[in-house]
Amino acid sequence: MSRFPSLRQVANDARFAAGVLRQRPFQVLIQVTNRCNMQCSFCDFWPHPAPRSQELTVAEYRRVADELSDLGCFLVSIEGGEPLVRPDLVEIVQVLSQRHVPTLFTNGWFVTEPKAQALFAAGLPHACVSIDYADAGRHDRKRGVPGATERAWRAVELLRRAAPQGGKQVHVMTVVMGDNQSELPALLAQSAAAGVGHQITLLSTGGYRRGGRTPESPGLPQVTGSPAPADSLPAPGIGAELHTLWQRYPHARFFRDYALGIDTFLSGGALPDCHAGEQSFNIDHVGNVSPCIEKIDRSVGNIRSSGLAELLEKLRLAQAGAGCQACWTACRGFAQAMGAGGTRRAWQDMSGRMRSW
């Protein structure tokens, strides 16, 4: 397998950069399914699945990819639920990677060696595996499934071995919460030892149907021990600690300004207005288009009945995200860093630490 980026990957990265500089829309989050084999307390997608027959098809994602291309080149976050419950996920990745830059977010449970190889052969530039605790027992309890930690780290290794650029294309993804902030240094050390990158996102408690639910897992094997605690935001100061970890660990792949903004958000300070719905937006598992993942209840229409350009114009006119300060998640941090053409420091981080080749 070649250890050099493909011409398509280089071309897509160049097109993405050009679109950001021209201040075109550049980020879309797509939930390919709400179905999941785990039931995490901070996620409210798994209690609201749609039958597989109602989810967008590969053909519909091909049309989405084509209509996105008319607008520019997008960073596409492929999310769930658990995306790998879909047997056609490789085909979806192949469609989206032709002219865009997709990133897969997975809990790792269904990753096998053939699946990892197929995903990268389909053109996947980035894969992220969710791991929230350095302690295996705590991560298993949060996910509600015994063995979740072991399977996640196994997925990290399988993906790293399959990726053409190895650990540059594979990352651990951690939701930063009140009850795991003390474990972040150990968790960063674990991902460093595994030879992969590490991304973070601050917990959201203010979005649609968010907040404070302890997981219940009917029909799933139960993890012994105390139940996972209700979720809360970390204490102010965690942003400064994350910035220190960024300085210590070259494999920490998040924007410096995103880390430093966390303490401002937690302290109720002033942050730049969020403009979700302008340069970034969300498409859910059945095709509804909304300004962001935190406002999936504010759909402006469905791609099955309207063109994407028309829907994005509705979002822009509605200014659905203007002035919102409900979250400081990684998707907002990315849009904030690269919006309006991107800051100099954001471009340094993007072209240095965060590139996959």
Coordinates of C-alpha atoms in Angstrom, one line a residue:
M1 CA 0.0 0.0 0.0
S2 CA 1.3 3.4 -0.9
R3 CA 2.4 5.7 1.9
F4 CA 1.9 8.8 -0.3
P5 CA -1.4 10.7 -0.6
S6 CA -3.4 9.9 -3.7
L7 CA -3.8 12.6 -6.4
R8 CA -7.5 12.8 -5.6
Q9 CA -6.7 13.5 -1.9
V10 CA -4.3 16.2 -2.8
A11 CA -6.7 17.7 -5.3
N12 CA -9.6 17.7 -2.7
D13 CA -7.4 19.2 0.0
A14 CA -6.5 22.0 -2.5
R15 CA -10.1 22.6 -3.5
F16 CA -11.2 22.7 0.2
A17 CA -8.5 25.3 1.0
A18 CA -9.6 27.4 -2.0
G19 CA -13.2 27.3 -0.9
V20 CA -12.4 28.4 2.6
L21 CA -10.3 31.3 1.3
R22 CA -13.2 32.3 -0.9
Q23 CA -15.5 32.1 2.1
R24 CA -17.7 29.4 0.5
P25 CA -19.6 26.9 2.6
F26 CA -17.1 24.2 3.7
Q27 CA -18.5 22.0 6.5
V28 CA -21.4 19.5 6.6
L29 CA -22.3 17.0 9.4
I30 CA -24.2 13.9 8.1
Q31 CA -25.8 11.4 10.4
V32 CA -26.0 8.3 8.1
T33 CA -28.0 6.5 10.8
N34 CA -29.4 7.0 14.3
R35 CA -29.1 3.2 15.0
C36 CA -26.3 2.2 17.4
N37 CA -25.2 -0.8 19.4
M38 CA -24.3 1.4 22.3
Q39 CA -26.4 3.8 24.4
C40 CA -24.2 6.6 25.7
S41 CA -25.7 9.1 28.1
F42 CA -24.5 12.2 26.2
C43 CA -26.0 11.1 22.9
D44 CA -29.6 11.3 22.1
F45 CA -29.6 9.8 18.6
W46 CA -29.9 6.1 19.5
P47 CA -33.3 6.5 21.2
H48 CA -34.7 8.0 18.0
P49 CA -33.8 5.7 15.2
A50 CA -35.5 5.3 11.8
P51 CA -36.0 2.0 10.1
R52 CA -33.2 1.2 7.7
S53 CA -35.7 1.5 4.8
Q54 CA -36.2 5.2 5.7
E55 CA -32.5 6.2 5.8
L56 CA -30.9 8.0 2.9
T57 CA -29.6 5.5 0.2
V58 CA -26.3 5.5 -1.5
A59 CA -27.9 6.9 -4.6
E60 CA -29.3 9.8 -2.6
Y61 CA -25.8 10.4 -1.1
R62 CA -24.4 10.5 -4.6
R63 CA -26.9 13.3 -5.4
V64 CA -26.0 15.1 -2.2
A65 CA -22.3 14.8 -3.1
D66 CA -23.0 16.2 -6.6
E67 CA -25.0 19.1 -5.2
L68 CA -22.4 19.9 -2.6
S69 CA -19.8 20.0 -5.4
D70 CA -21.7 22.8 -7.1
L71 CA -21.1 24.8 -3.9
G72 CA -17.5 23.8 -3.3
C73 CA -15.4 21.2 -1.5
F74 CA -16.7 20.1 1.9
L75 CA -15.3 18.6 5.1
V76 CA -18.0 15.9 5.6
S77 CA -18.3 14.5 9.1
I78 CA -19.9 11.0 8.7
E79 CA -21.6 10.3 12.0
G80 CA -24.4 8.4 13.7
G81 CA -25.6 6.6 15.7
E82 CA -22.9 4.2 14.7
P83 CA -22.2 4.5 11.0
L84 CA -20.8 1.0 10.7
V85 CA -24.2 -0.6 11.4
R86 CA -24.8 0.3 7.8
P87 CA -23.5 -2.5 5.5
D88 CA -23.2 0.0 2.6
L89 CA -21.0 2.5 4.5
V90 CA -18.0 1.8 2.3
E91 CA -20.1 2.8 -0.8
I92 CA -21.2 6.0 1.0
V93 CA -17.6 6.8 1.8
Q94 CA -16.6 6.2 -1.8
V95 CA -19.3 8.5 -3.1
L96 CA -18.5 11.3 -0.7
S97 CA -14.7 11.1 -1.1
Q98 CA -14.7 11.6 -4.9
R99 CA -14.8 15.4 -4.5
H100 CA -15.0 16.1 -0.7
V101 CA -13.0 15.3 2.4
P102 CA -15.0 12.9 4.6
T103 CA -14.1 12.0 8.3
L104 CA -15.6 8.9 9.9
F105 CA -16.6 8.9 13.5
T106 CA -17.1 5.4 15.0
N107 CA -17.2 3.7 18.4
G108 CA -15.0 1.0 16.8
W109 CA -17.1 -2.0 17.7
F110 CA -17.7 -3.2 14.1
V111 CA -14.2 -2.4 12.7
T112 CA -12.5 -5.4 11.2
E113 CA -9.3 -5.7 9.2
P114 CA -11.2 -6.1 5.9
K115 CA -13.6 -3.2 6.7
A116 CA -10.7 -0.9 7.7
Q117 CA -8.9 -1.7 4.4
A118 CA -12.1 -1.2 2.4
L119 CA -12.8 2.2 4.0
F120 CA -9.4 3.6 3.1
A121 CA -9.4 2.0 -0.3
A122 CA -12.7 3.8 -0.9
G123 CA -10.8 7.1 -0.3
L124 CA -11.4 7.8 3.4
P125 CA -9.0 10.5 4.5
H126 CA -9.7 10.4 8.3
A127 CA -11.1 8.0 10.8
C128 CA -11.9 8.9 14.5
V129 CA -12.6 6.3 17.2
S130 CA -14.5 7.5 20.3
I131 CA -12.6 6.8 23.6
D132 CA -13.5 9.0 26.6
Y133 CA -11.6 7.5 29.5
A134 CA -8.1 6.2 30.1
D135 CA -9.7 3.7 32.5
A136 CA -11.3 0.8 30.6
G137 CA -14.0 0.2 33.2
R138 CA -15.2 3.8 33.1
H139 CA -15.4 3.9 29.4
D140 CA -17.3 0.6 29.3
R141 CA -19.8 1.9 31.8
K142 CA -20.3 5.1 29.9
R143 CA -21.0 3.1 26.7
G144 CA -23.1 0.6 28.5
V145 CA -21.4 -2.4 26.8
P146 CA -18.7 -4.6 28.3
G147 CA -15.6 -4.8 26.2
A148 CA -16.2 -1.4 24.5
T149 CA -12.8 -0.1 25.4
E150 CA -10.9 -3.2 24.2
R151 CA -12.8 -3.1 20.9
A152 CA -12.2 0.6 20.4
W153 CA -8.4 0.4 20.9
R154 CA -8.4 -2.7 18.6
A155 CA -10.2 -0.6 16.0
V156 CA -7.6 2.2 16.4
E157 CA -4.8 -0.3 15.6
L158 CA -6.7 -1.9 12.7
L159 CA -7.4 1.5 11.1
R160 CA -3.8 2.7 11.7
R161 CA -2.4 -0.4 9.9
A162 CA -4.9 0.0 7.0
A163 CA -4.4 3.8 6.5
P164 CA -2.0 4.7 3.7
Q165 CA -0.5 7.5 5.9
G166 CA -0.8 5.4 9.1
G167 CA -1.5 7.3 12.3
K168 CA -1.8 10.6 10.5
Q169 CA -5.2 9.5 9.3
V170 CA -6.4 7.9 12.5
H171 CA -7.5 9.7 15.7
V172 CA -8.9 9.0 19.1
M173 CA -11.9 11.3 19.7
T174 CA -12.7 12.3 23.2
V175 CA -15.8 14.2 24.6
V176 CA -14.5 16.4 27.4
M177 CA -16.8 16.2 30.4
G178 CA -16.7 17.0 34.1
D179 CA -16.0 13.4 35.1
N180 CA -13.2 12.7 32.6
Q181 CA -11.2 15.9 32.7
S182 CA -8.7 14.5 35.2
E183 CA -8.0 11.5 32.8
L184 CA -7.2 13.6 29.8
P185 CA -3.4 13.6 30.3
A186 CA -3.3 9.8 30.6
L187 CA -5.6 9.5 27.6
L188 CA -3.4 11.7 25.5
A189 CA -0.4 9.5 26.6
Q190 CA -2.3 6.4 25.5
S191 CA -3.0 7.7 22.0
A192 CA 0.6 8.9 21.7
A193 CA 1.8 5.4 22.5
A194 CA -0.7 4.0 19.9
G195 CA 0.9 6.2 17.2
V196 CA -2.3 8.0 16.2
G197 CA -3.7 11.5 16.6
H198 CA -6.1 12.8 19.2
Q199 CA -9.1 15.1 18.8
I200 CA -11.5 16.5 21.4
T201 CA -14.9 18.1 21.6
L202 CA -16.5 19.8 24.6
L203 CA -19.7 18.1 25.8
S204 CA -22.9 19.8 24.7
T205 CA -25.7 20.2 27.3
G206 CA -27.6 23.0 25.5
G207 CA -28.6 21.5 22.2
Y208 CA -31.9 19.8 21.2
R209 CA -32.8 17.0 23.6
R210 CA -29.3 17.2 25.3
G211 CA -28.3 16.8 28.9
G212 CA -28.0 14.8 32.0
R213 CA -29.5 11.4 31.1
T214 CA -28.0 8.3 32.7
P215 CA -27.8 5.5 30.1
E216 CA -30.2 2.6 30.2
S217 CA -29.4 -0.4 27.9
P218 CA -32.4 -2.7 27.5
G219 CA -31.4 -5.8 25.5
L220 CA -27.7 -5.1 25.8
P221 CA -25.2 -6.9 28.1
Q222 CA -24.8 -4.8 31.2
V223 CA -21.5 -3.6 32.6
T224 CA -21.0 -4.5 36.2
G225 CA -20.2 -1.8 38.7
S226 CA -21.7 1.7 39.4
P227 CA -23.7 3.2 36.5
A228 CA -22.3 5.9 34.4
P229 CA -22.9 9.3 36.1
A230 CA -25.1 12.0 34.6
D231 CA -23.1 14.3 32.3
S232 CA -21.9 17.7 33.2
L233 CA -19.5 20.3 31.7
P234 CA -16.0 20.4 33.1
A235 CA -14.8 23.2 35.3
P236 CA -13.2 26.4 33.8
G237 CA -9.4 25.9 33.5
I238 CA -9.7 22.8 31.4
G239 CA -9.2 24.8 28.2
A240 CA -5.8 26.1 29.5
E241 CA -4.9 22.5 30.5
L242 CA -5.8 21.3 27.0
H243 CA -3.7 24.0 25.4
T244 CA -0.8 22.8 27.6
L245 CA -1.4 19.3 26.4
W246 CA -1.4 20.6 22.8
Q247 CA 2.0 22.0 23.4
R248 CA 3.3 18.8 25.0
Y249 CA 1.9 16.3 22.5
P250 CA 2.5 16.9 18.8
H251 CA -0.2 14.3 18.0
A252 CA -2.9 16.6 19.6
R253 CA -4.9 17.5 16.5
F254 CA -7.3 20.3 17.4
F255 CA -7.1 24.1 16.9
R256 CA -5.3 25.9 19.6
D257 CA -7.9 28.7 19.6
Y258 CA -10.6 26.1 20.1
A259 CA -9.0 24.8 23.3
L260 CA -8.4 28.4 24.6
G261 CA -12.1 29.3 23.8
I262 CA -13.4 26.5 26.1
D263 CA -12.7 28.4 29.3
T264 CA -14.3 31.5 27.9
F265 CA -17.4 29.5 27.1
L266 CA -17.5 27.8 30.4
S267 CA -17.1 31.1 32.2
G268 CA -19.9 32.7 30.3
G269 CA -17.6 35.1 28.5
A270 CA -18.1 36.6 25.0
L271 CA -17.2 34.4 22.0
P272 CA -17.7 35.3 18.3
D273 CA -21.2 34.7 17.1
C274 CA -21.9 31.2 15.7
H275 CA -22.9 31.3 12.1
A276 CA -24.1 27.7 11.7
G277 CA -26.3 27.5 8.6
E278 CA -24.0 29.8 6.6
Q279 CA -20.7 28.1 6.1
S280 CA -21.7 24.8 7.9
F281 CA -24.9 22.8 8.3
N282 CA -26.3 19.4 9.1
I283 CA -28.1 16.6 7.2
D284 CA -29.8 14.0 9.4
H285 CA -30.3 10.3 8.7
V286 CA -33.6 10.8 6.7
G287 CA -32.5 13.9 4.8
N288 CA -33.7 16.8 6.9
V289 CA -31.4 19.9 6.6
S290 CA -30.8 22.1 9.7
P291 CA -28.3 24.7 10.8
C292 CA -26.3 22.4 13.0
I293 CA -26.4 19.1 14.9
E294 CA -27.6 20.9 18.1
K295 CA -30.6 22.3 16.2
I296 CA -31.8 19.3 14.2
D297 CA -35.3 20.2 15.2
R298 CA -35.1 23.4 13.2
S299 CA -35.1 21.8 9.7
V300 CA -35.7 24.0 6.7
G301 CA -36.7 21.1 4.5
N302 CA -35.6 17.7 3.2
I303 CA -33.2 16.9 0.4
R304 CA -35.7 14.3 -1.0
S305 CA -38.1 17.1 -1.9
S306 CA -35.8 20.1 -2.4
G307 CA -32.5 21.0 -3.9
L308 CA -29.6 21.5 -1.6
A309 CA -28.8 25.0 -2.9
E310 CA -32.4 26.0 -2.2
L311 CA -32.3 24.6 1.4
L312 CA -29.0 26.4 2.1
E313 CA -30.4 29.7 0.9
K314 CA -33.3 29.2 3.4
L315 CA -30.8 28.6 6.1
R316 CA -28.9 31.7 5.2
L317 CA -32.0 33.9 5.1
A318 CA -33.2 32.5 8.4
Q319 CA -29.8 33.2 10.0
A320 CA -30.7 30.3 12.3
G321 CA -27.3 30.2 14.1
A322 CA -26.5 33.9 14.3
G323 CA -25.7 35.0 17.9
C324 CA -26.1 31.5 19.4
Q325 CA -23.8 30.6 22.3
A326 CA -25.4 27.3 23.3
C327 CA -22.4 25.1 22.7
W328 CA -18.6 25.1 22.0
T329 CA -18.4 21.7 20.3
A330 CA -15.6 20.8 17.8
C331 CA -17.8 21.4 14.8
R332 CA -18.4 25.0 15.9
G333 CA -14.7 25.4 16.7
F334 CA -13.8 24.2 13.2
A335 CA -16.2 26.6 11.6
Q336 CA -15.1 29.4 13.9
A337 CA -11.4 28.9 13.1
M338 CA -11.8 28.6 9.3
G339 CA -14.8 30.9 8.8
A340 CA -14.4 34.2 7.0
G341 CA -11.3 32.8 5.3
G342 CA -9.6 31.4 8.4
T343 CA -7.2 33.0 10.8
R344 CA -3.4 32.8 10.3
R345 CA -3.0 30.6 13.4
A346 CA -5.8 28.3 12.2
W347 CA -4.1 27.8 8.9
Q348 CA -0.9 27.0 10.7
D349 CA -2.7 24.3 12.7
M350 CA -4.6 23.0 9.7
S351 CA -1.6 22.8 7.3
G352 CA 0.7 21.4 10.0
R353 CA -0.8 19.1 12.7
M354 CA -4.1 18.4 11.2
R355 CA -3.3 17.4 7.6
S356 CA -3.4 13.7 6.9
W357 CA -0.2 13.5 4.8

